[in-house]
Each structure stands twice: as structure tokens, then as C-alpha cells.
Coordinates of C-alpha atoms in Angstrom, one line a residue:
M1 CA 17.1 24.6 10.4
P2 CA 17.0 22.8 6.3
H3 CA 18.2 19.5 6.2
Q4 CA 22.2 19.3 4.9
A5 CA 22.9 16.8 2.0
P6 CA 25.8 14.1 2.8
Q7 CA 27.8 14.8 0.5
Q8 CA 27.8 13.1 -2.8
A9 CA 29.7 9.7 -3.1
S10 CA 31.8 9.8 -6.2
A11 CA 31.2 8.0 -9.5
S12 CA 33.9 5.6 -7.8
Q13 CA 32.6 5.2 -4.2
P14 CA 28.9 4.8 -4.4
E15 CA 26.8 5.1 -1.2
T16 CA 27.4 2.1 1.1
M17 CA 23.5 0.6 2.7
A18 CA 25.3 1.9 5.9
Q19 CA 25.9 5.1 5.4
L20 CA 22.5 5.7 3.5
L21 CA 21.2 4.2 6.7
A22 CA 22.5 6.5 8.7
D23 CA 21.2 9.6 6.8
I24 CA 18.1 7.7 7.4
R25 CA 18.9 7.1 11.3
E26 CA 19.5 10.9 11.8
R27 CA 16.4 11.9 9.7
H28 CA 13.3 10.4 11.1
A29 CA 12.4 13.5 12.6
E30 CA 11.9 15.2 9.5
F31 CA 10.2 12.3 8.2
T32 CA 7.6 12.3 10.5
R33 CA 7.2 16.6 10.2
L34 CA 7.0 15.8 6.5
R35 CA 4.4 13.2 6.6
H36 CA 6.3 11.1 4.0
I37 CA 9.7 9.7 2.8
P38 CA 11.4 12.5 1.2
R39 CA 12.4 11.6 -3.0
D40 CA 15.9 12.1 -2.4
I41 CA 15.6 8.9 0.4
V42 CA 13.4 6.8 -2.2
D43 CA 16.0 7.5 -4.9
R44 CA 18.5 6.3 -2.8
L45 CA 17.2 3.2 -1.9
K46 CA 16.5 3.0 -5.4
Q47 CA 20.8 3.1 -5.8
Q48 CA 20.9 0.3 -3.3
G49 CA 18.3 -2.2 -5.2
V50 CA 15.9 -2.3 -2.9
Y51 CA 13.1 -1.4 -6.2
R52 CA 14.4 -3.6 -8.7
A53 CA 14.3 -6.5 -6.0
S54 CA 11.4 -7.6 -7.7
T55 CA 11.6 -6.9 -11.0
P56 CA 11.4 -9.5 -13.4
V57 CA 14.8 -10.5 -13.9
C58 CA 14.2 -10.4 -18.0
F59 CA 13.3 -6.3 -17.5
G60 CA 16.6 -6.4 -15.4
G61 CA 15.3 -7.7 -11.7
S62 CA 17.7 -8.5 -9.6
G63 CA 15.9 -12.0 -8.8
M64 CA 16.1 -11.5 -5.0
A65 CA 15.1 -14.5 -2.9
P66 CA 12.4 -13.3 -0.2
A67 CA 14.7 -14.5 2.3
D68 CA 17.1 -11.7 1.4
F69 CA 14.3 -9.1 0.5
L70 CA 12.7 -9.3 4.1
Q71 CA 16.3 -8.5 5.7
L72 CA 17.0 -5.8 4.2
V73 CA 13.7 -4.6 4.6
E74 CA 14.4 -5.5 8.5
R75 CA 17.6 -3.7 8.2
I76 CA 16.2 -0.5 7.2
S77 CA 13.5 -0.6 9.5
Q78 CA 16.1 -0.5 12.8
A79 CA 17.2 2.5 11.3
D80 CA 13.9 3.9 11.1
G81 CA 9.9 2.1 11.1
S82 CA 8.6 4.6 7.7
A83 CA 11.4 4.2 5.7
G84 CA 11.2 0.6 6.4
W85 CA 7.7 0.4 5.6
V86 CA 7.8 2.5 2.6
A87 CA 10.9 0.4 1.1
S88 CA 8.7 -3.1 1.9
F89 CA 6.9 -1.8 -1.2
G90 CA 9.9 -2.7 -3.5
S91 CA 8.1 -6.1 -3.6
A92 CA 4.9 -4.7 -4.8
A93 CA 6.3 -5.8 -8.7
I94 CA 4.7 -8.9 -7.8
Y95 CA 1.5 -7.5 -8.0
L96 CA 3.0 -5.6 -11.3
A97 CA 4.1 -9.1 -12.7
A98 CA 0.0 -10.2 -13.3
L99 CA 0.1 -7.7 -16.3
P100 CA 0.4 -8.3 -19.4
R101 CA 4.2 -9.1 -20.7
A102 CA 3.9 -6.3 -23.2
T103 CA 2.3 -3.4 -20.6
Q104 CA 5.3 -4.5 -18.2
A105 CA 7.7 -3.8 -20.8
I106 CA 6.8 -0.5 -21.6
L107 CA 6.5 0.3 -17.6
Y108 CA 10.6 -0.9 -17.3
A109 CA 11.6 0.5 -20.5
D110 CA 13.2 2.8 -19.0
S111 CA 14.7 1.7 -15.8
P112 CA 14.2 -1.8 -13.6
D113 CA 14.3 0.4 -10.6
L114 CA 10.0 1.5 -10.2
V115 CA 8.4 2.7 -7.4
F116 CA 4.8 1.1 -7.6
A117 CA 2.4 2.8 -4.4
A118 CA -1.5 1.9 -4.7
G119 CA -4.8 2.6 -2.6
V120 CA -7.1 -0.6 -3.2
F121 CA -9.3 0.2 -0.6
P122 CA -12.2 0.7 -0.3
V123 CA -13.0 -1.2 -3.9
Q124 CA -14.5 1.6 -6.5
P125 CA -17.1 1.1 -9.1
A126 CA -15.3 1.7 -12.5
T127 CA -17.4 1.6 -15.8
A128 CA -16.2 -0.5 -18.5
A129 CA -15.8 1.3 -21.3
A130 CA -14.1 0.2 -25.1
G131 CA -10.7 -1.4 -24.3
G132 CA -10.6 -0.2 -20.6
W133 CA -12.1 1.4 -17.8
Q134 CA -13.2 4.4 -16.6
V135 CA -11.9 5.4 -13.1
N136 CA -13.4 6.9 -10.7
G137 CA -13.6 7.5 -6.5
T138 CA -11.5 7.7 -3.6
W139 CA -9.0 5.4 -2.4
K140 CA -7.4 5.1 1.3
F141 CA -3.6 3.9 2.5
A142 CA -1.5 4.6 -0.2
S143 CA 1.9 4.1 1.6
G144 CA 4.6 5.7 -0.4
C145 CA 2.4 7.8 -3.1
K146 CA 5.0 10.7 -3.1
G147 CA 7.9 8.9 -4.0
A148 CA 6.1 6.7 -6.7
D149 CA 6.5 6.3 -10.4
V150 CA 3.1 5.0 -11.3
L151 CA 0.3 4.6 -8.9
G152 CA -3.1 1.7 -8.6
V153 CA -6.1 2.0 -7.5
G154 CA -8.9 -0.9 -7.0
I155 CA -11.5 -1.0 -8.9
G156 CA -12.7 -4.7 -8.5
A157 CA -13.1 -7.6 -10.5
G158 CA -16.4 -10.5 -10.9
A159 CA -18.3 -9.7 -7.7
P160 CA -16.4 -7.2 -5.8
G161 CA -16.9 -6.8 -2.2
Q162 CA -17.6 -10.7 -2.0
P163 CA -15.3 -12.1 0.1
G164 CA -12.9 -13.7 -1.6
A165 CA -13.1 -12.1 -4.5
K166 CA -9.6 -10.8 -6.3
V167 CA -10.0 -6.7 -6.8
R168 CA -8.9 -5.6 -10.2
T169 CA -6.3 -2.8 -10.0
A170 CA -5.9 0.4 -12.4
V171 CA -2.1 1.5 -12.4
L172 CA -2.0 4.7 -13.4
P173 CA 0.7 7.8 -14.4
P174 CA 0.9 9.9 -10.9
A175 CA -0.5 13.3 -13.4
Q176 CA -3.6 11.7 -13.3
V177 CA -3.8 11.0 -9.8
E178 CA -4.6 13.1 -7.0
I179 CA -2.8 13.0 -3.3
V180 CA -5.2 13.4 -1.0
D181 CA -2.6 15.0 1.8
N182 CA -4.4 13.5 4.8
W183 CA -1.8 11.4 6.3
D184 CA -2.4 12.2 10.2
V185 CA -1.7 9.3 12.6
M186 CA -0.2 8.2 15.5
G187 CA 2.5 5.8 14.8
L188 CA 4.5 5.2 11.2
S189 CA 3.6 9.0 10.6
G190 CA 6.3 9.1 7.5
T191 CA 5.3 6.4 5.7
G192 CA 3.4 8.9 3.5
S193 CA -0.1 6.6 3.5
H194 CA -2.4 9.6 1.6
D195 CA -6.2 8.9 0.0
L196 CA -5.8 9.4 -3.8
K197 CA -8.2 10.0 -5.7
V198 CA -9.5 9.9 -9.6
H199 CA -11.3 11.4 -11.7
Q200 CA -12.5 10.2 -14.4
Q201 CA -9.9 8.9 -16.0
F202 CA -10.1 6.2 -18.6
V203 CA -7.7 3.4 -18.5
P204 CA -6.9 1.0 -21.2
E205 CA -7.6 -3.2 -19.7
E206 CA -3.3 -4.0 -20.8
W207 CA -3.5 -1.2 -17.1
T208 CA -4.8 -3.3 -15.2
F209 CA -4.6 -6.5 -13.1
L210 CA -5.8 -8.8 -11.1
R211 CA -4.1 -8.4 -7.1
G212 CA -2.6 -11.7 -6.6
G213 CA -3.6 -12.5 -9.9
E214 CA -1.8 -15.4 -12.6
P215 CA 1.6 -13.7 -13.6
A216 CA 2.7 -12.9 -16.8
I217 CA 5.7 -13.8 -16.1
D218 CA 7.8 -17.2 -15.0
E219 CA 10.3 -16.3 -12.8
P220 CA 10.7 -18.3 -9.5
L221 CA 10.0 -15.1 -7.5
F222 CA 6.9 -14.7 -8.9
R223 CA 5.5 -18.7 -7.9
Y224 CA 6.1 -17.0 -4.4
P225 CA 2.6 -16.9 -2.8
T226 CA 2.1 -13.2 -3.7
L227 CA -0.6 -12.1 -0.9
A228 CA 1.6 -14.4 2.0
Y229 CA 4.8 -12.2 1.0
A230 CA 2.9 -8.7 1.0
A231 CA 2.1 -9.6 4.4
Q232 CA 6.0 -11.2 5.2
V233 CA 7.7 -8.1 4.4
L234 CA 5.2 -5.6 6.6
G235 CA 5.8 -8.3 9.5
A236 CA 9.6 -7.9 9.3
V237 CA 9.2 -4.1 10.2
N238 CA 8.8 -4.8 13.0
L239 CA 11.4 -7.4 13.6
G240 CA 13.6 -4.0 12.7
I241 CA 12.0 -1.9 15.0
A242 CA 12.0 -4.3 17.9
R243 CA 15.9 -5.1 17.5
A244 CA 16.0 -0.7 17.5
A245 CA 14.1 -0.9 20.8
L246 CA 16.2 -3.5 22.6
D247 CA 19.4 -1.8 21.4
E248 CA 18.1 1.2 22.9
I249 CA 17.7 -0.7 26.4
G250 CA 21.3 -1.8 26.0
Q251 CA 22.2 1.4 26.0
M252 CA 20.2 2.8 28.7
A253 CA 21.0 -0.2 30.6
G254 CA 24.7 1.1 31.9
G255 CA 24.0 4.5 32.3
R256 CA 23.7 6.7 35.4
V257 CA 21.3 5.8 38.6
A258 CA 17.8 7.1 38.7
I259 CA 16.4 10.5 40.1
T260 CA 14.7 8.0 43.2
G261 CA 18.4 6.4 43.5
A262 CA 17.2 3.4 42.2
P263 CA 20.2 1.3 40.9
R264 CA 20.7 1.4 37.0
L265 CA 19.2 -0.6 34.9
A266 CA 21.5 -3.8 34.1
D267 CA 21.7 -4.2 38.0
R268 CA 18.2 -4.8 38.4
S269 CA 17.1 -8.6 37.7
Y270 CA 13.7 -8.0 36.6
V271 CA 15.2 -5.6 33.7
R272 CA 17.7 -8.4 32.7
I273 CA 15.4 -11.0 33.3
E274 CA 12.7 -8.9 30.8
V275 CA 15.6 -8.5 28.0
A276 CA 16.5 -12.1 28.0
K277 CA 12.9 -13.2 27.3
A278 CA 12.7 -10.4 24.6
E279 CA 15.6 -11.4 23.0
A280 CA 13.8 -15.0 23.6
R281 CA 11.1 -14.2 21.6
L282 CA 12.3 -11.8 18.9
R283 CA 14.6 -14.7 17.7
S284 CA 12.3 -17.3 18.3
A285 CA 9.8 -15.4 15.1
R286 CA 12.1 -14.6 13.6
H287 CA 13.4 -18.0 12.8
F288 CA 9.9 -19.1 12.3
L289 CA 9.8 -16.2 9.4
Y290 CA 12.9 -17.6 7.7
E291 CA 13.1 -20.9 8.1
T292 CA 9.8 -21.1 6.6
T293 CA 10.2 -18.5 4.0
G294 CA 13.6 -20.7 3.2
E295 CA 12.1 -23.7 3.0
T296 CA 9.2 -22.5 0.5
W297 CA 11.6 -20.2 -1.7
R298 CA 14.3 -24.3 -1.7
A299 CA 10.6 -26.1 -3.1
I300 CA 9.9 -23.6 -5.6
L301 CA 13.0 -23.7 -7.3
A302 CA 12.8 -27.6 -7.0
G303 CA 10.3 -26.9 -9.2
D304 CA 7.7 -28.3 -6.5
P305 CA 4.1 -26.4 -6.5
V306 CA 3.7 -24.4 -3.3
A307 CA 1.0 -26.6 -0.7
P308 CA -1.8 -24.5 0.8
E309 CA -0.1 -25.7 3.9
Q310 CA 3.3 -23.6 3.3
V311 CA 0.6 -20.9 2.0
A312 CA -1.1 -21.1 5.5
M313 CA 2.4 -20.7 7.1
L314 CA 4.2 -17.8 5.2
R315 CA 0.9 -16.4 6.2
L316 CA 1.5 -17.1 9.9
T317 CA 5.0 -15.7 10.1
A318 CA 4.0 -12.6 8.9
V319 CA 1.4 -12.0 12.0
E320 CA 3.8 -13.4 14.5
V321 CA 7.0 -11.3 13.8
A322 CA 4.8 -8.0 13.4
R323 CA 3.0 -9.1 17.1
A324 CA 6.5 -10.4 18.8
G325 CA 8.0 -7.2 17.4
Y326 CA 5.2 -5.5 19.0
E327 CA 5.3 -7.5 22.6
V328 CA 9.4 -6.6 22.2
V329 CA 9.5 -3.0 21.6
D330 CA 6.4 -2.7 24.9
S331 CA 8.2 -4.6 27.1
M332 CA 11.3 -2.4 26.4
F333 CA 9.3 0.6 26.5
T334 CA 8.0 -0.2 30.2
L335 CA 11.2 -1.0 31.3
A336 CA 12.3 1.8 30.5
G337 CA 9.9 4.0 32.8
T338 CA 9.5 7.9 32.9
T339 CA 12.3 8.4 30.8
A340 CA 10.8 7.2 27.5
I341 CA 7.4 9.0 28.4
Y342 CA 8.9 12.1 26.3
T343 CA 8.8 12.3 22.8
S344 CA 12.3 13.1 22.2
H345 CA 12.8 9.5 23.2
P346 CA 13.4 6.7 20.4
L347 CA 11.4 4.1 22.9
Q348 CA 8.2 6.0 22.9
R349 CA 8.5 6.5 18.9
Y350 CA 9.4 2.8 18.3
L351 CA 6.0 1.7 20.6
R352 CA 3.7 3.6 18.0
D353 CA 5.3 2.8 15.3
A354 CA 5.3 -1.1 16.0
A355 CA 1.7 -1.0 17.3
V356 CA 0.6 0.9 13.9
V357 CA 2.4 -2.0 11.8
K358 CA 0.6 -4.8 13.7
Q359 CA -2.6 -2.7 12.9
H360 CA -2.4 -3.8 9.4
A361 CA -5.0 -5.5 8.1
F362 CA -2.6 -8.5 6.7
L363 CA -1.6 -9.0 9.9
G364 CA -4.9 -9.2 12.0
E365 CA -6.1 -12.2 14.3
G366 CA -8.1 -13.8 11.2
V367 CA -4.6 -15.1 9.7
Y368 CA -4.7 -17.1 12.5
D369 CA -8.3 -18.9 12.1
G370 CA -7.4 -19.1 8.7
A371 CA -4.2 -21.1 9.3
G372 CA -5.5 -23.1 12.1
A373 CA -8.2 -23.8 8.9
V374 CA -6.0 -25.4 7.3
A375 CA -3.8 -27.0 9.8
L376 CA -7.2 -28.9 10.9
G377 CA -8.4 -29.5 7.3
V378 CA -11.1 -27.7 6.8
P379 CA -11.9 -24.5 4.6
P380 CA -9.8 -21.0 5.8
M381 CA -12.2 -18.4 5.4
P382 CA -12.4 -17.1 1.2
G383 CA -9.3 -15.1 0.5
F384 CA -7.0 -16.5 2.6
L385 CA -5.2 -19.0 0.2

């Protein structure tokens, strides 16, 4: 049965975020079937300010503080992990801030609500041409590409492929990019992280930028560490998924006695203990994220430079919330027993989605090594800071 669109809110009564999240929660099976978040949801996320959060204020952006955006991602992810993941790329304008200012003026001329999706790796060689680059190749993991207004691909810079080398990203209109519909994965199925293919397209130099490069816009958000923020918004997805898992166990706990005659979940001491431990684990990681983010943001607003130690802690927060979220979901799945093994049960979906989040390269074990190196006063891996 096709999805019935909700009744449109009147001009005097715009849709609330709560209404949108309720619809997202109901449509998770559709997202999985389609393997992407449909355009109507992306457009409604735009209306809620998700895709102007990191647009420069001078071009109509909201100037949303990092902690506020992270909470927004967390809230959407609680409704659906794939929707939260796609919404997290509302932060991607921090990359675009490295484009020339005149290019950004063109980019945001029609609206500050711009969806940018990119497939950066594997970095493809591009041929230098008069005034730009001749781009050709295939790239992976372009989350949200089917709902994007502009697309990016990684063509390298300096000595591409060397550790720590910044990647030059070419920005193209969707009409110049083929989306290879091949996103077939165990979790976060609705993110639509398909491959991108470009065949011999010329991209002017002014439509390329260095990923994590110096921004052309001097506003507080663009002084926040770019790659650390990109990792944090992804890690925050697992905070929302984990909260959904805890809520699910809470609803199950007072239910019927098990078919084996075992007592209700709420009446079992080991369940109560594990739920309390999970709550403490999740809240601790969450506090670490928001405390560190807030400290860095206040320093930026005060005009202070961001120290390497702060960047390392920001990177560490992203890994911690991703890992903590997954551990909480795994624990709740285990507590649910055989009930959760059915494909219709929310906990198996939460487990698969949370597992995929922590597999992201930004959230890997190497981050612990980099953060530990900074803490001990030795050089971290290239590209960590």
C-alpha cells in the first residue's frame, strides 16, 4: 500500500518537528525498501532548518551552534537512524565554506537550504585543464545523494594518497553525475549511500575546494574544527538510536510474562541492573560530547584559537558516543531475548543501524591512537588534527 502523505500544514500552522518525527518513525520500512530518504522528507527537514544550520549567516544561514545541531541530529536519529544520518549532513556546508566567496554567493543565491552530498573516496586522479579540472571516475559512500542539490567528488590535492594530504573536492550539479544504485547493506539502509560516477566533466577551479581547508567565510562556526565536527555529527546518530533502544526496553519491561513462564523483564534483577548500567554509559558519553563541544565553542566565541588538545578531545567524543551508543543497543537487544530476533522488531533494526555507525572511518580505533598521542605530547597520525 503506498504511503499516504500527511495533511499539509497551513501557512499559518507550519509543521512542527514533532509532527515530522512522528511521520519519519512510521515510515522506516519505506526508507529501507527505497534504500534512501525520499525527497519529501528532505524538503521537510529543510523547512525545519536542518540544511541551513551550517550555511554562512551572510548567505542566510541560521548560525546554529554545534551543540544545538548535534542535539537536532540526536533527536531525528531517535525516530530513525537513516533519517538522522542523512540529516547530519546538514553540517556539510562547513566543507563548502572553503569555496571562494563568489562561488558560495552563487551556490546560495536561490536558498540557504542547500543539501550537499559527496563521495570523496577513493580519490580519483583528475587532469588539470585551463581554468579547472577534467574529472572522471567512480566514488563510494555518497550518503543522501538522491536528495542532494549539489554533489561533490574527491580528486586529490598536492600529493593525493599520501597520509594526511587534503583532498580536493569538485562540486557538480546532479545532472552531471550518475548515481550508481548499489547501496545494499545490513544497517542504515535508508541513507542511500550509493556510488557516484562522473564521466569526463570539466569543473572550474572556483568550484573546487580543499576538504578541511581554510574557509573563505570568517564566522564562528567555520573556526570550529571541520573534520572533528564531521565526525561528531555521525557519532551523535548512535545517541539517538541508543535512546530509542532504551525506550523500547522500557515499553517491553512491563509487558506479558514470557512464553516460558519467566517473569516480566521489569521483575528480573539482571534486567534492571543492565538498564541502569546502560543509562549511565549513555549519559556519560553524551555529557562528554556536549561538555567538550560547549567548551570549544565558548573559546571560539571568545576569540581564542582552538588548541590541538581541544581538537583531539572533539575527535575522541565522536568515537565515544558512537561506541557507547552501540554498546547500549547491543545490551538492550540481548535483554529482549528471542523476541528481538524477528525482522519486524525495532531492536534488531537499532542493532544493525548502530553497528554500521561505528564502522565509519571517522569513528575507528585509530582515533584513540591519535588522541592518545596528543595527550602524551607526541605527533599523532598525519591528518588527525
